Coordinates of C-alpha atoms in Angstrom, one line a residue:
M1 CA 134.9 111.5 6.1
K2 CA 133.5 109.8 3.0
A3 CA 129.8 110.1 2.2
M4 CA 127.9 106.8 2.1
V5 CA 126.9 105.9 -1.4
Q6 CA 123.5 104.2 -1.7
R7 CA 123.2 101.3 -4.0
G8 CA 120.0 99.6 -5.2
F9 CA 116.5 100.8 -5.9
T10 CA 113.9 102.2 -3.6
L11 CA 110.6 100.4 -3.0
I12 CA 108.7 103.0 -5.0
E13 CA 111.0 102.6 -8.0
I14 CA 110.5 98.8 -7.9
L15 CA 106.7 99.2 -7.6
V16 CA 106.6 101.6 -10.6
V17 CA 108.6 99.3 -12.8
L18 CA 106.4 96.3 -11.8
S19 CA 103.3 98.3 -12.6
I20 CA 104.6 99.3 -16.0
I21 CA 105.5 95.6 -16.7
G22 CA 102.0 94.5 -15.6
I23 CA 100.3 97.0 -17.9
I24 CA 102.4 96.0 -20.9
M25 CA 101.7 92.3 -20.2
G26 CA 98.0 93.0 -19.9
L27 CA 97.9 94.7 -23.2
A28 CA 99.9 91.8 -24.8
V29 CA 97.4 89.2 -23.5
V30 CA 94.5 91.2 -25.0
R31 CA 96.2 91.4 -28.4
L32 CA 97.2 87.7 -28.4
D33 CA 93.7 86.5 -27.9
L34 CA 92.4 85.2 -31.2
S35 CA 89.2 86.4 -32.7
D36 CA 86.4 84.0 -33.7
G37 CA 87.4 84.3 -37.3
Q38 CA 91.0 83.4 -36.5
R39 CA 89.9 80.4 -34.4
V40 CA 87.7 79.1 -37.2
E41 CA 90.5 79.7 -39.7
R42 CA 93.1 77.9 -37.6
E43 CA 90.8 74.8 -37.1
A44 CA 89.9 74.8 -40.9
S45 CA 93.5 74.8 -41.9
R46 CA 94.3 72.1 -39.4
L47 CA 91.4 70.0 -40.7
A48 CA 92.3 70.6 -44.3
S49 CA 95.8 69.3 -43.6
L50 CA 94.4 66.2 -41.8
F51 CA 92.1 65.4 -44.7
E52 CA 95.1 65.5 -47.1
S53 CA 97.1 63.3 -44.7
A54 CA 94.2 60.9 -44.6
R55 CA 94.1 60.8 -48.4
D56 CA 97.8 60.1 -48.5
E57 CA 97.5 57.4 -45.8
A58 CA 94.7 55.7 -47.8
I59 CA 96.8 55.7 -50.9
T60 CA 100.0 54.4 -49.3
S61 CA 98.2 51.8 -47.1
G62 CA 95.8 50.6 -49.8
Q63 CA 92.9 50.9 -47.3
A64 CA 90.1 53.3 -47.3
I65 CA 90.2 55.9 -44.5
A66 CA 87.1 57.9 -43.4
W67 CA 86.3 60.9 -41.2
S68 CA 83.2 61.5 -39.2
S69 CA 82.0 64.2 -36.8
D70 CA 79.2 64.6 -34.3
G71 CA 79.6 68.4 -34.6
L72 CA 81.6 68.7 -31.3
G73 CA 84.6 66.6 -32.4
Y74 CA 85.7 64.2 -35.0
Q75 CA 87.5 60.9 -35.6
F76 CA 89.1 58.9 -38.4
W77 CA 88.3 55.4 -39.4
L78 CA 90.2 52.6 -41.2
Q79 CA 88.4 50.0 -43.3
D80 CA 89.7 46.5 -42.7
A81 CA 89.8 43.6 -45.1
Q82 CA 86.3 42.5 -44.2
N83 CA 85.0 46.1 -45.0
N84 CA 84.3 46.9 -41.4
W85 CA 85.2 50.4 -40.1
Q86 CA 87.6 50.5 -37.1
S87 CA 88.2 53.7 -35.2
I88 CA 91.8 55.0 -35.5
A89 CA 92.9 55.7 -31.9
T90 CA 96.7 55.6 -32.0
H91 CA 98.1 57.4 -35.1
D92 CA 100.6 60.2 -35.3
L93 CA 98.1 62.6 -36.9
L94 CA 94.7 60.9 -37.3
N95 CA 93.6 60.7 -33.7
P96 CA 90.1 61.5 -32.4
H97 CA 89.8 65.2 -31.6
V98 CA 87.4 67.2 -29.5
L99 CA 86.7 70.7 -30.8
E100 CA 87.0 73.3 -28.1
E101 CA 84.8 76.1 -29.5
V102 CA 84.5 75.7 -33.3
R103 CA 81.6 73.4 -34.4
V104 CA 81.1 71.3 -37.6
E105 CA 77.9 72.8 -38.9
G106 CA 77.3 70.4 -41.7
F107 CA 78.8 68.8 -44.8
A108 CA 77.9 67.5 -48.2
V109 CA 79.4 64.8 -50.4
N110 CA 78.7 64.9 -54.2
L111 CA 76.5 67.9 -53.5
R112 CA 74.2 65.9 -51.2
E113 CA 73.9 67.1 -47.6
Q114 CA 75.0 64.4 -45.1
R115 CA 73.9 63.9 -41.5
L116 CA 76.5 64.5 -38.8
G117 CA 77.9 61.1 -37.9
E118 CA 78.1 59.8 -41.5
R119 CA 81.5 59.1 -42.9
L120 CA 83.5 61.1 -45.5
V121 CA 85.6 58.4 -47.2
F122 CA 89.1 58.8 -48.7
E123 CA 89.6 56.0 -51.2
P124 CA 93.0 54.1 -51.7
S125 CA 92.8 54.9 -55.4
G126 CA 93.2 58.6 -54.6
V127 CA 90.0 59.5 -56.4
N128 CA 87.5 60.8 -54.0
A129 CA 84.0 62.2 -54.0
P130 CA 84.0 66.0 -53.9
F131 CA 82.9 67.4 -50.6
R132 CA 82.3 70.6 -48.7
L133 CA 82.3 71.0 -44.9
Q134 CA 81.2 74.0 -42.9
L135 CA 82.8 75.1 -39.7
R136 CA 81.3 77.8 -37.4
L137 CA 82.1 79.8 -34.3
N138 CA 79.4 82.3 -33.4
N139 CA 79.0 84.5 -36.6
S140 CA 82.3 83.3 -38.2
R141 CA 82.0 80.6 -40.8
L142 CA 84.5 78.9 -43.2
E143 CA 84.0 76.1 -45.6
L144 CA 86.5 73.4 -46.6
Q145 CA 86.1 72.1 -50.2
G146 CA 87.7 68.9 -51.3
D147 CA 88.0 67.9 -55.0
V148 CA 88.1 64.5 -56.6
M149 CA 91.9 64.3 -56.2
G150 CA 91.6 64.9 -52.5
R151 CA 93.0 68.5 -52.5
V152 CA 91.3 70.5 -49.8
E153 CA 91.0 74.3 -49.8
V154 CA 89.5 76.7 -47.2
H155 CA 87.0 79.3 -48.5
Q156 CA 84.5 81.8 -47.3
P157 CA 81.1 80.3 -47.7
D158 CA 79.1 81.6 -50.7
A159 CA 76.8 84.2 -49.3
S160 CA 74.1 83.4 -51.9
A161 CA 74.1 79.7 -51.0
P162 CA 71.9 78.6 -48.1
A163 CA 73.8 77.8 -44.9
A164 CA 74.0 74.1 -44.0
L165 CA 71.3 73.2 -41.5
P166 CA 72.7 72.2 -38.1
H167 CA 72.1 68.5 -37.4
A168 CA 71.3 66.9 -34.1

């Protein structure tokens, strides 16, 4: 008489494998969570790219484009033929955006501090006022710096310079 051959796994073997998979997934989730510095850096890089896109759009369209923020989000504006600013709501890139955790702490144009809500303008000539913009999440801060040609770079803020005052 032939002996019966068992096929498959026991319940204990399946539970052990599932437990190991659960532990590995838990560790992966912890490692994938971004630090405050990484979140600020990601938003700063995104915003730098959008500023350069706004500059390019202003040059190609022949119309000034501006950016403004209330600290919790931002939007882009288009200047029409009557010099009125219209909010850009439907554009491939320049749509209004709500910041999830990172905050706009302050910005300056031509070395003059600006209130949140004021516009940063990208001229159709391609020559723009130099600016700096500070982003913050808890103790992590980064600064975007734009030059007269509209090139934008991300930097660590100068430790000797006073931090921008938060605006209401």
